[in-house]
XYZ file of C-alpha atoms in Angstrom:
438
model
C -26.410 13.334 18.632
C -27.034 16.475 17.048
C -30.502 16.647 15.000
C -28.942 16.670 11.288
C -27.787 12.840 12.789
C -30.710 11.576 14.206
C -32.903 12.599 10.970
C -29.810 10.941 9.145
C -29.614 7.675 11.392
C -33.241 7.454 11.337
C -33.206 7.121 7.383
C -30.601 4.659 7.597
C -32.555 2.268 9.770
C -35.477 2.702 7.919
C -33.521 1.609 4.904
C -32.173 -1.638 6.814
C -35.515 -2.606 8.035
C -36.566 -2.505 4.863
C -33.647 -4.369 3.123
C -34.315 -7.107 5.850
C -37.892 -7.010 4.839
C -37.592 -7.206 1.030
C -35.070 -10.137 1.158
C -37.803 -11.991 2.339
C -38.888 -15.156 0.294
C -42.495 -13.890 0.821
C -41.908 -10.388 -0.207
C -41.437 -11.508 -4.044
C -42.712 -13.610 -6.952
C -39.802 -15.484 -7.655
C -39.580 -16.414 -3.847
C -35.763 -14.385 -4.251
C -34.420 -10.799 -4.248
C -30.601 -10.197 -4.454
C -29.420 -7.877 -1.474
C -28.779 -5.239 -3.858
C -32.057 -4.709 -5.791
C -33.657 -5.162 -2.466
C -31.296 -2.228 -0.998
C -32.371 -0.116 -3.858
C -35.792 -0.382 -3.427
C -35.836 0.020 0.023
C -33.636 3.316 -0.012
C -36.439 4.559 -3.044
C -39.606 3.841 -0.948
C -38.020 5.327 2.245
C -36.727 8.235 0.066
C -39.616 8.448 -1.160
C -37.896 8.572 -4.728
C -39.861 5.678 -7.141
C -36.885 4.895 -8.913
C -37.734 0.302 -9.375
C -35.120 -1.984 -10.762
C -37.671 -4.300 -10.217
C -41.641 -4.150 -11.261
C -43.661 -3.611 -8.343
C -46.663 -5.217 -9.582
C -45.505 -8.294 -10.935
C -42.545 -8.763 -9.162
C -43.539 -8.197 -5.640
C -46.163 -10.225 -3.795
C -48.583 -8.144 -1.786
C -46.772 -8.261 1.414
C -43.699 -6.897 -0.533
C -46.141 -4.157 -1.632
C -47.265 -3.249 1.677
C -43.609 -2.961 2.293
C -43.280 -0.252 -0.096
C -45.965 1.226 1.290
C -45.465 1.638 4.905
C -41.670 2.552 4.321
C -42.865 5.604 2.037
C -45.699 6.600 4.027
C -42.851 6.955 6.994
C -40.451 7.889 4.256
C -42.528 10.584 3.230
C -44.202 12.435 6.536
C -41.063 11.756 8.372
C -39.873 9.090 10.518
C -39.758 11.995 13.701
C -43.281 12.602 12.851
C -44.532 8.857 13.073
C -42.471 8.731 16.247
C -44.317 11.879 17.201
C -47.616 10.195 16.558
C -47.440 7.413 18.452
C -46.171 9.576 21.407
C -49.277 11.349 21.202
C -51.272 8.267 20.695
C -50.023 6.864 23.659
C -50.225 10.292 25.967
C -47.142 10.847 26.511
C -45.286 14.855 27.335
C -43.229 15.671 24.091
C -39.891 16.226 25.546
C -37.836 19.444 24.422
C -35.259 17.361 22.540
C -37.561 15.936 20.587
C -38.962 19.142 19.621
C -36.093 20.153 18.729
C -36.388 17.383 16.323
C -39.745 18.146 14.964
C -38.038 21.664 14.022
C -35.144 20.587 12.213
C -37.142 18.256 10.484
C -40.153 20.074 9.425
C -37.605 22.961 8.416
C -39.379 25.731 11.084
C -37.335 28.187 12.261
C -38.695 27.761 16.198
C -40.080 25.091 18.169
C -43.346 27.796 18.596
C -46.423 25.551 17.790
C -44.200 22.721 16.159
C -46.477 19.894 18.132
C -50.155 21.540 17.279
C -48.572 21.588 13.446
C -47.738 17.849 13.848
C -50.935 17.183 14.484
C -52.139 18.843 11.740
C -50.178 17.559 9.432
C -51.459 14.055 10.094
C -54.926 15.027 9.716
C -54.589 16.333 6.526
C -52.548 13.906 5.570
C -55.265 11.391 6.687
C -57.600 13.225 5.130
C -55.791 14.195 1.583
C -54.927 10.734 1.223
C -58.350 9.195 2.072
C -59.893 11.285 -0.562
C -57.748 10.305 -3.068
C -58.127 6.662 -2.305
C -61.848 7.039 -2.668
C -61.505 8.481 -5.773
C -59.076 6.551 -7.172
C -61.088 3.346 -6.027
C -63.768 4.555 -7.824
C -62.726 5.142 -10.861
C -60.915 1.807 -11.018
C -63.718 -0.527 -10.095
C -64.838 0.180 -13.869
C -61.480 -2.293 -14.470
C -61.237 -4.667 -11.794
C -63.227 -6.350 -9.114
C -63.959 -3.733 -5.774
C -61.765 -5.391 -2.866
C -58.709 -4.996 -5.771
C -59.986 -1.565 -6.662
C -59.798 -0.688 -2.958
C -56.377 -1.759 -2.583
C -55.123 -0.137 -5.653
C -57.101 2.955 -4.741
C -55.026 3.143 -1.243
C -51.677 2.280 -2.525
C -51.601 4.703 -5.543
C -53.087 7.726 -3.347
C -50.539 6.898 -0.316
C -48.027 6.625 -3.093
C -48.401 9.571 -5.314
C -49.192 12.159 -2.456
C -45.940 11.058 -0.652
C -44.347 11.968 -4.168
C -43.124 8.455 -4.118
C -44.127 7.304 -7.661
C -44.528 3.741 -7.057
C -47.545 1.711 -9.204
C -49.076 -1.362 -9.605
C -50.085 -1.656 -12.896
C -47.507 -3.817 -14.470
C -49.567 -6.721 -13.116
C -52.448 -5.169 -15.747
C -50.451 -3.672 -18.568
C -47.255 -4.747 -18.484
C -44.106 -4.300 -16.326
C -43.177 -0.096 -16.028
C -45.960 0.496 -17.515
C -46.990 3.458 -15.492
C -50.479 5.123 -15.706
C -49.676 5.412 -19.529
C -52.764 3.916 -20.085
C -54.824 6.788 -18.062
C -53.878 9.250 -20.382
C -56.456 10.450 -21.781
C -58.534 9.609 -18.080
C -59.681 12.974 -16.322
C -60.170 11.113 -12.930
C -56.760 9.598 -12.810
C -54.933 13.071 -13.908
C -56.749 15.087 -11.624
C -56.416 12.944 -8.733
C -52.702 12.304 -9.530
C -52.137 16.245 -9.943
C -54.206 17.033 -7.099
C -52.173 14.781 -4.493
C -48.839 16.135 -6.108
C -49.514 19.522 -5.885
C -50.638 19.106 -2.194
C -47.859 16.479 -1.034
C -45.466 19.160 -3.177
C -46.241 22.091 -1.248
C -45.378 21.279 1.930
C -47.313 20.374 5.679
C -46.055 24.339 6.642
C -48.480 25.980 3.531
C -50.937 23.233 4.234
C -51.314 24.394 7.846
C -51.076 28.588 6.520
C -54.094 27.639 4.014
C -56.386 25.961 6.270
C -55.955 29.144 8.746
C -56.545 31.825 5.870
C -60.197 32.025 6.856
C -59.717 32.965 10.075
C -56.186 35.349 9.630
C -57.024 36.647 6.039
C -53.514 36.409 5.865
C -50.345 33.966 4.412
C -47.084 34.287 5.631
C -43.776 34.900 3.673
C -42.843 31.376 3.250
C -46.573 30.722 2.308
C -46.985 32.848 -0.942
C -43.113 32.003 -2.631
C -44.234 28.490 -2.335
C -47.651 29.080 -3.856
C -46.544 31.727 -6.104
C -43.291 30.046 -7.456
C -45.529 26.857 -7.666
C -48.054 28.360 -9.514
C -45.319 29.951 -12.165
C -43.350 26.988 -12.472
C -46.507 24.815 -13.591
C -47.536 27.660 -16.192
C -44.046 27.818 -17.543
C -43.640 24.421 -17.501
C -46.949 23.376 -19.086
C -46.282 26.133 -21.812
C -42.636 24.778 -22.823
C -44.123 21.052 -22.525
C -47.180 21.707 -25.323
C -44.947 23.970 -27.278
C -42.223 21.136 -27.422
C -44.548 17.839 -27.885
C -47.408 19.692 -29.966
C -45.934 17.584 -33.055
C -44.767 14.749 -31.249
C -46.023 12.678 -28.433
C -49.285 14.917 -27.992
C -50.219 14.721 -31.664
C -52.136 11.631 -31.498
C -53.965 12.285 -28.315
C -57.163 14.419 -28.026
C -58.414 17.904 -27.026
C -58.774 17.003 -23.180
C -56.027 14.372 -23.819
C -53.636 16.974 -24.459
C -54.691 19.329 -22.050
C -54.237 16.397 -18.987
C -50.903 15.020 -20.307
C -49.320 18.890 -20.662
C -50.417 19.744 -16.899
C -49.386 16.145 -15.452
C -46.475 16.334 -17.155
C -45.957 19.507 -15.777
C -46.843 18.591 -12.393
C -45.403 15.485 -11.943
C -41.169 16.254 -12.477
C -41.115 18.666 -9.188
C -40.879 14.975 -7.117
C -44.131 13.268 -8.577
C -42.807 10.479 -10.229
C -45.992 9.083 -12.252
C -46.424 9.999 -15.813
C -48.855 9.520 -19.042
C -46.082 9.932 -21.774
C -43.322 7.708 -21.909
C -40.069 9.673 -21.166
C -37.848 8.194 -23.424
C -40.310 8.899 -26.443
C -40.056 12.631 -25.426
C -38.079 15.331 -27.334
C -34.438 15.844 -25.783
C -35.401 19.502 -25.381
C -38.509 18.208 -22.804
C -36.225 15.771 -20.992
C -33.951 18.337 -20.433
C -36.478 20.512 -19.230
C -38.124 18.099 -16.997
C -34.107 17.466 -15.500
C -34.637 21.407 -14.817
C -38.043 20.851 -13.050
C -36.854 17.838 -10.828
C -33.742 19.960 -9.474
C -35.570 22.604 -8.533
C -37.855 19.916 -6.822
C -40.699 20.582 -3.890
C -41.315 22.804 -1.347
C -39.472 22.299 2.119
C -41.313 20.722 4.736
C -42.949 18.171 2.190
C -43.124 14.941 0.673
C -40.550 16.116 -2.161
C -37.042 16.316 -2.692
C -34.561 18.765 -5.088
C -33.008 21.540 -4.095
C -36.773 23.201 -2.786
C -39.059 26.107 -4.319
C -37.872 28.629 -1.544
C -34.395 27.992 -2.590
C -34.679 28.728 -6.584
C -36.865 31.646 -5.728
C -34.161 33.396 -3.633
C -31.705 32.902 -5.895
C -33.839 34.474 -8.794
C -34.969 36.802 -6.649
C -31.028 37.697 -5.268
C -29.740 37.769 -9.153
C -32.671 40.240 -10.330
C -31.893 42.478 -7.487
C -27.970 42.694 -8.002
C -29.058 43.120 -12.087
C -31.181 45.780 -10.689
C -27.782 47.423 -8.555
C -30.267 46.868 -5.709
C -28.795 46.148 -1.773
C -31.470 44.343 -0.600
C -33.291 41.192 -1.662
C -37.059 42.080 -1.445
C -39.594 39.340 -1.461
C -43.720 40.469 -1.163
C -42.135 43.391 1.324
C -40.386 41.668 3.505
C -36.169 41.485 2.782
C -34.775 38.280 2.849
C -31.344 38.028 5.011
C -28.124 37.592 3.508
C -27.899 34.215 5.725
C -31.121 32.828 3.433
C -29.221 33.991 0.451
C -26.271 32.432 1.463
C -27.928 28.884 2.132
C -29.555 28.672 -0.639
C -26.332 29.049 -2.689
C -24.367 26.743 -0.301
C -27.462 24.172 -1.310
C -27.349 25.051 -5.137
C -23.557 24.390 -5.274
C -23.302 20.922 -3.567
C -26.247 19.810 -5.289
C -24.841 20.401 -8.550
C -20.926 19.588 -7.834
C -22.835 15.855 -5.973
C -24.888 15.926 -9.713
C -21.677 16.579 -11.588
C -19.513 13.624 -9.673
C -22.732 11.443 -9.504
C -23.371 11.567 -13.495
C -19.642 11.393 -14.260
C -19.444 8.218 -12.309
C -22.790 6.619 -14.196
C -21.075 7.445 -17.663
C -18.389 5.339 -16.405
C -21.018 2.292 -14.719
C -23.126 2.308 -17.871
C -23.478 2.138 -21.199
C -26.135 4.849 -22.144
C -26.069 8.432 -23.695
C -25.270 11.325 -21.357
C -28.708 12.754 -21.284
C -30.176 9.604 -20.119
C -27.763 9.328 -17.644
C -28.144 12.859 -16.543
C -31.569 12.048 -16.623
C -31.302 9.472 -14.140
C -29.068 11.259 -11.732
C -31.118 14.423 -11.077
C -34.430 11.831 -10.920
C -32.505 10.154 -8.160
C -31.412 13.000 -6.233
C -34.432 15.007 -6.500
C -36.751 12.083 -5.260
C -38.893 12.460 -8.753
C -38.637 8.880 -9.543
C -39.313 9.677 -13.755
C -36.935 7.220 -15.453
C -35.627 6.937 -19.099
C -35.215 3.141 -18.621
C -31.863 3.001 -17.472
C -32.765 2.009 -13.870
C -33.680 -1.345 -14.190
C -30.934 -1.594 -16.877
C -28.211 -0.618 -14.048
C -24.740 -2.187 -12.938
C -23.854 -3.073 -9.514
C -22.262 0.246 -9.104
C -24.566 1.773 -10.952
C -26.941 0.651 -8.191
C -24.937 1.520 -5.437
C -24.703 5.450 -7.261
C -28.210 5.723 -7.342
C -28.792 4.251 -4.016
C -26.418 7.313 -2.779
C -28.021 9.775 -4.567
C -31.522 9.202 -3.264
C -30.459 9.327 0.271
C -28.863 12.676 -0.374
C -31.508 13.747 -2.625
C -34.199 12.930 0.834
C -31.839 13.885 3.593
C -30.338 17.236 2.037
C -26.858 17.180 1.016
C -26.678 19.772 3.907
C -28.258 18.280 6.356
C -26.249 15.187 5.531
C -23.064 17.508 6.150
C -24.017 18.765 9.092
C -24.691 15.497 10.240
C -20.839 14.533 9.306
C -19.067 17.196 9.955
C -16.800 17.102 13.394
C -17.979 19.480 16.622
C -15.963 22.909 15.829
C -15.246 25.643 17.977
C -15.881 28.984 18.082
C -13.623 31.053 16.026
C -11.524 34.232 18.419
C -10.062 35.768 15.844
C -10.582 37.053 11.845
C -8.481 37.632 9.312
C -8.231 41.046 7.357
C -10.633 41.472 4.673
C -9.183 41.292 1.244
C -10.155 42.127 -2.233
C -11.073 39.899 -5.687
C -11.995 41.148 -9.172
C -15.658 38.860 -9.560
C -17.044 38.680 -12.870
């Protein structure tokens, strides 16, 4: 059982248990969920995707919420980390396999310090989320009675900082409603970007940040993910008010505008909570937002896509050959060929999965390309933004999705790792030969 399996396996029985769970009479309304929409929404929470073909808050009771909850709270920090927890909880040595584990999963390239991180990253997860819970409860008990306030407070701040996406407030203003109805709410958007951005970046930079005081320093890994972070937000918030000036932002106010550009902005890298309805949105911003989800979160975090890092070699790789440069320079420090060459392994499969994944939907359902494009790179990148199709969504539809999402959380590489039969090492290589590129 190599690690790329157990992380694999792990997700898998997540998913069951929470099938199991969800099938429950008590878990729903109507007392009845097929096996299928109960499949789906399992896979979402533990995926931490937010994808619903049901609504959460009027279709689920609140046992089928807490559900949800717990499966993307594990979902998101990591089912090796909650294993890791209770370990420590309980006193017990953390054996070397199961460090080995922790590395693979939190994407760290040794086992140096990989249980004092673990730690860490369940403080400030505590923390993180308890603040946003506080503040979220605060702002809605000027809505709804305090012990409801409370709970919604916890579930949306769990939810959103796990980049999960899930809401309640279906049971308020209608099914799928979203937080549409916070738009214009400084509170809600700053709490919502706030726990994004932080769940986004990734336990790794979390760690790096909290120890700037005392190194005055951030490693490599550290500034691309702050620094490719920080661009893709300006760009992104730029295109998205240039785009929906004249359209879905017209009607809103000064501040109004300013909180639905940035959360808009925010939300596609994995977020999955929005102000604006998607599928009032120009085609040019959906498409955009489908460019924002791919490129997805930072490793090591709550998010999916193909990760920050990943886009920013490959920019930074394609500038330097443009340049006729040999090496691949990064803040000082050059970047092996090996990063380069994962990072285009990861590109490639993600976009030949997206290509066979979106041909298939056309097939499924009956809806324009870009929503179903739409839809596909939502489900793969864990961003959980929909166009309406999901709930709309054959059988095999369903099942396409469901697919998707576990790819999206696992890694498609990971996930061929995981399949891929024990090979031996190669005694021999063949000549090298020449090919006209480009």
């Amino acid at each position: 059982m190599t690690p790329p399996k157990v992380l694999s396996l792990g997700f898998l029985i997540l998913i069951t248990a929470g099938t199991f769970l969800l099938s429950l009479p008590v878990s729903s309304t109507s007392g009845q969920i097929s096996f299928i929409d109960a499949l789906f929404m399992a896979t979402s929470a533990t995926c931490v995707t937010g994808l619903a073909v049901i609504d959460t808050g009027t279709q689920l009771t609140t046992f089928g919420q807490v559900v949800l909850l717990i499966l993307f709270q594990i979902g998101g920090l990591g089912f090796v980390t909650m294993a890791t927890l209770i370990t420590l909880v309980l006193n017990k040595r953390i054996s070397l396999k199961e460090r080995i584990l922790l590395q693979e999963s939190m994407n760290q390239n040794s086992m140096q310090g990989i249980v004092l991180l673990i730690r860490r990253v369940l403080i400030y997860s505590l923390v993180i989320q308890l603040s946003g819970a506080v503040l979220f409860a605060g702002r809605f008990m000027m809505d709804m009675p305090f012990g409801k306030a409370a709970y919604y407070g916890i579930f949306h701040s769990i939810s959103i900082f796990n980049n999960a996406g899930f809401d309640l407030f279906g049971d308020i203003h209608g099914p799928f409603s979203g937080l549409t109805r916070f738009v214009n709410d400084p509170i809600v958007n700053f709490t919502s970007m706030s726990l994004i951005f932080l769940g986004g970046i990734g336990f790794i930079v979390l760690s790096d940040l909290m120890d700037f005081p005392k190194r005055r320093r951030l490693t490599l890994h550290s500034k691309v993910v702050l620094w490719t972070s920080l661009i893709l937000i300006v760009i992104g918030a730029g295109l998205f008010f240039l785009l929906e000036f004249n359209s879905s932002l017209k009607p809103l106010s000064a501040s109004g505008k300013f909180w639905a550009t940035f959360l808009q902005a925010v939300t596609p890298r994995s977020g999955g909570v929005t102000t604006i309805e998607v599928p009032l949105l120009r085609q040019s911003t959906q498409f955009l937002m489908i460019l924002l989800m791919f490129i997805g979160a930072a490793p090591g975090s709550t998010g999916g896509g193909i990760k920050i890092t990943t886009f920013a070699v490959l920019v930074t790789a394609v500038a330097a050959r443009l340049r006729g440069k040999e090496d691949i320079v990064m803040f000082r420090h050059r970047i092996a060929k090996e990063n380069v060459y994962r990072a285009l392994t990861i590109t490639l499969m993600s976009l030949m999965l997206l290509v066979i994944a979106t041909m298939l939907l056309s097939l499924t359902e009956s809806a324009e390309f870009l929503t179903v494009l739409f839809e596909a790179v939502s489900a793969f990148g864990t961003s959980g933004l929909s166009m309406g199709l999901t709930p709309e969504l054959t059988t095999a539809g369903k099942v396409l999705v469901i697919i998707l999402m576990f790819m999206g959380r696992t890694g498609p590489l990971t996930l061929a790792y995981a399949l891929k039969p024990k090979g031996s090492k190669e005694l021999y290589r063949y000549p090298e030969g020449k090919i006209t590129i480009g």
